[in-house]
Tab-separated table of C-alpha atoms in Angstrom:
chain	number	residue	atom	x	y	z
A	135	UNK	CA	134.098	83.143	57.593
A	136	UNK	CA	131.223	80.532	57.951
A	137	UNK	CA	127.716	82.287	57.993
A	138	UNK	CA	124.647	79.828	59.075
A	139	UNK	CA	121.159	80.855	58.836
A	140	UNK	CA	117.920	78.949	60.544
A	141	UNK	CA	114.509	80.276	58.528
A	142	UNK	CA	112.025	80.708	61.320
A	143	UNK	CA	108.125	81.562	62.031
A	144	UNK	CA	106.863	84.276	64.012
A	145	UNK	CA	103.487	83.699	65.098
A	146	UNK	CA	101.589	86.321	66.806
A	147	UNK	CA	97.901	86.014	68.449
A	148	UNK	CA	95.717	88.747	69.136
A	149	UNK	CA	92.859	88.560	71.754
A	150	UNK	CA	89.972	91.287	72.135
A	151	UNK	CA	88.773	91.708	75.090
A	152	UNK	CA	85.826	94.120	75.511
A	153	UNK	CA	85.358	95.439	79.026
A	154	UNK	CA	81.596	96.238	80.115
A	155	UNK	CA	80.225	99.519	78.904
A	156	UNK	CA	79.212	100.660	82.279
A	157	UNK	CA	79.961	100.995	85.913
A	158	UNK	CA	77.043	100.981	88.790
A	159	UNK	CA	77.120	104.633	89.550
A	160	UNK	CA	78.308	103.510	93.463
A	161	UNK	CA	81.125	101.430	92.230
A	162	UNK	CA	82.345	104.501	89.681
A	163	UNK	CA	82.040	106.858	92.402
A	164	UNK	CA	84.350	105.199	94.938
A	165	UNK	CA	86.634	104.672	92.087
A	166	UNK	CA	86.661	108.277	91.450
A	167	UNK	CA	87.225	109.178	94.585
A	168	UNK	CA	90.102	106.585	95.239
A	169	UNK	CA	91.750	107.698	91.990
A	170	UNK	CA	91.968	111.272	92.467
A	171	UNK	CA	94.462	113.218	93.201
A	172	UNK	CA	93.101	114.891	95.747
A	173	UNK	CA	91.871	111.731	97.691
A	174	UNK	CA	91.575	111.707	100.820
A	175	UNK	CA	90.047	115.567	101.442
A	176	UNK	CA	88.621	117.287	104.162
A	177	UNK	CA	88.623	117.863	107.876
A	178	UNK	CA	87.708	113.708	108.333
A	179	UNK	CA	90.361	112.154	106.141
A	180	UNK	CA	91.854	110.068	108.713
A	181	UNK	CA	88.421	108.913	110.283
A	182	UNK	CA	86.770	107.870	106.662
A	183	UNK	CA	84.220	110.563	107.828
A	184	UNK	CA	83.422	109.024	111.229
A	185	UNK	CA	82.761	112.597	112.963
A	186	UNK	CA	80.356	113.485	109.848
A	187	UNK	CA	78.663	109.695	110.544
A	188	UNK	CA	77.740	110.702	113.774
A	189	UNK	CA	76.784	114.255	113.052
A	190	UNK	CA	74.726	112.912	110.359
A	191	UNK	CA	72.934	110.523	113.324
A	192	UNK	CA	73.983	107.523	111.224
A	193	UNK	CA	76.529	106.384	114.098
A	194	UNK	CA	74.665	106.511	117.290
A	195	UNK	CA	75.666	104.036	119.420
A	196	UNK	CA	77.624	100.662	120.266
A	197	UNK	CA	75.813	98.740	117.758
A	198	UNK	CA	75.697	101.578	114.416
A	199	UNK	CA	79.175	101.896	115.352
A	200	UNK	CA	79.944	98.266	114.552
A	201	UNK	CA	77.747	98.573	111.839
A	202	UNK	CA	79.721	101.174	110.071
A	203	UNK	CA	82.724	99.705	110.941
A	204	UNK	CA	81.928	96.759	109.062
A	205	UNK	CA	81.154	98.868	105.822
A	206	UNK	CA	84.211	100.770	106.109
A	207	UNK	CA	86.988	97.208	106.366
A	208	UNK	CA	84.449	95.713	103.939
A	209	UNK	CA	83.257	98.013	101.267
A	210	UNK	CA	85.820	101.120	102.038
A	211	UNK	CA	89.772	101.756	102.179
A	212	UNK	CA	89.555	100.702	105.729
A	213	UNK	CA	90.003	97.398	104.470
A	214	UNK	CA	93.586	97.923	103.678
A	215	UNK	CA	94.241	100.154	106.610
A	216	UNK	CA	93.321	96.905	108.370
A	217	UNK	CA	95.717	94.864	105.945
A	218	UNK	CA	98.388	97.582	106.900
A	219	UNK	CA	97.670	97.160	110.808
A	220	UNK	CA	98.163	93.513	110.576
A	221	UNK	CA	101.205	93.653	108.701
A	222	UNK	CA	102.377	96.306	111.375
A	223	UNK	CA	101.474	94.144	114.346
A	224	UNK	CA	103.385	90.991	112.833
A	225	UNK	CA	106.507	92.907	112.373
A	226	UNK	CA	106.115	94.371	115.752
A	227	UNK	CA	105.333	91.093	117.464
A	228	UNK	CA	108.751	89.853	115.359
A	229	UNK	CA	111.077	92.032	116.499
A	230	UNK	CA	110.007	91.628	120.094
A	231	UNK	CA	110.444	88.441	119.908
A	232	UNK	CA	113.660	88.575	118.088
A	233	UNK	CA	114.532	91.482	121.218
A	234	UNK	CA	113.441	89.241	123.849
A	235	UNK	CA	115.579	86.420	122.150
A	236	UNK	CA	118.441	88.559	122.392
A	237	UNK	CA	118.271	89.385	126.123
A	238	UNK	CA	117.171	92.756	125.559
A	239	UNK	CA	115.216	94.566	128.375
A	240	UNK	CA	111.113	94.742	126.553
A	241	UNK	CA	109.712	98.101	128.626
């Protein structure tokens, strides 16, 4: 029995990267509060605290309501609620189509 050997190299490179040694205390908190376990809490989980907004006075009308809207798809998770809606409403507007396609009644 024929044995063949090929001598070879293994190389190996190491890089060290040092992330920043701190967080803005904003930025830590939302990440907090996105990575716990408990996340969301509390009687407004749904409404990313709309009914407290408005309690609070900080959502008083047409134009605070857009306002904090804005923060919440920009700056908050309603940003991939949004994402999720979209997705939703594609799908939805696919298999209509597909439906209608098909000769199916659309009610």
């Amino acid at each position: 029995m024929a044995m063949f050997t090929t001598p070879f190299t293994i190389t190996t490179t190491r890089t060290t990267m040092r992330m920043a040694d701190t967080l803005p205390a904003d930025a830590l908190l939302t990440l907090v509060q996105m990575l716990s376990p408990s996340y969301p809490v509390g009687a407004f989980a749904y409404s990313h605290g709309l009914e407290w907004a408005v309690q609070n006075g900080d959502v008083t009308g047409q134009d605070s309501l857009a306002d904090w809207l804005h923060g919440v798809l920009r700056h908050g998770a309603g940003q991939a609620d949004a994402l999720f809606l979209a997705l939703l409403q594609s799908f939805l507007d696919e298999v209509t189509f597909e439906r209608g396609q098909a000769g199916e009644r659309l009610s």
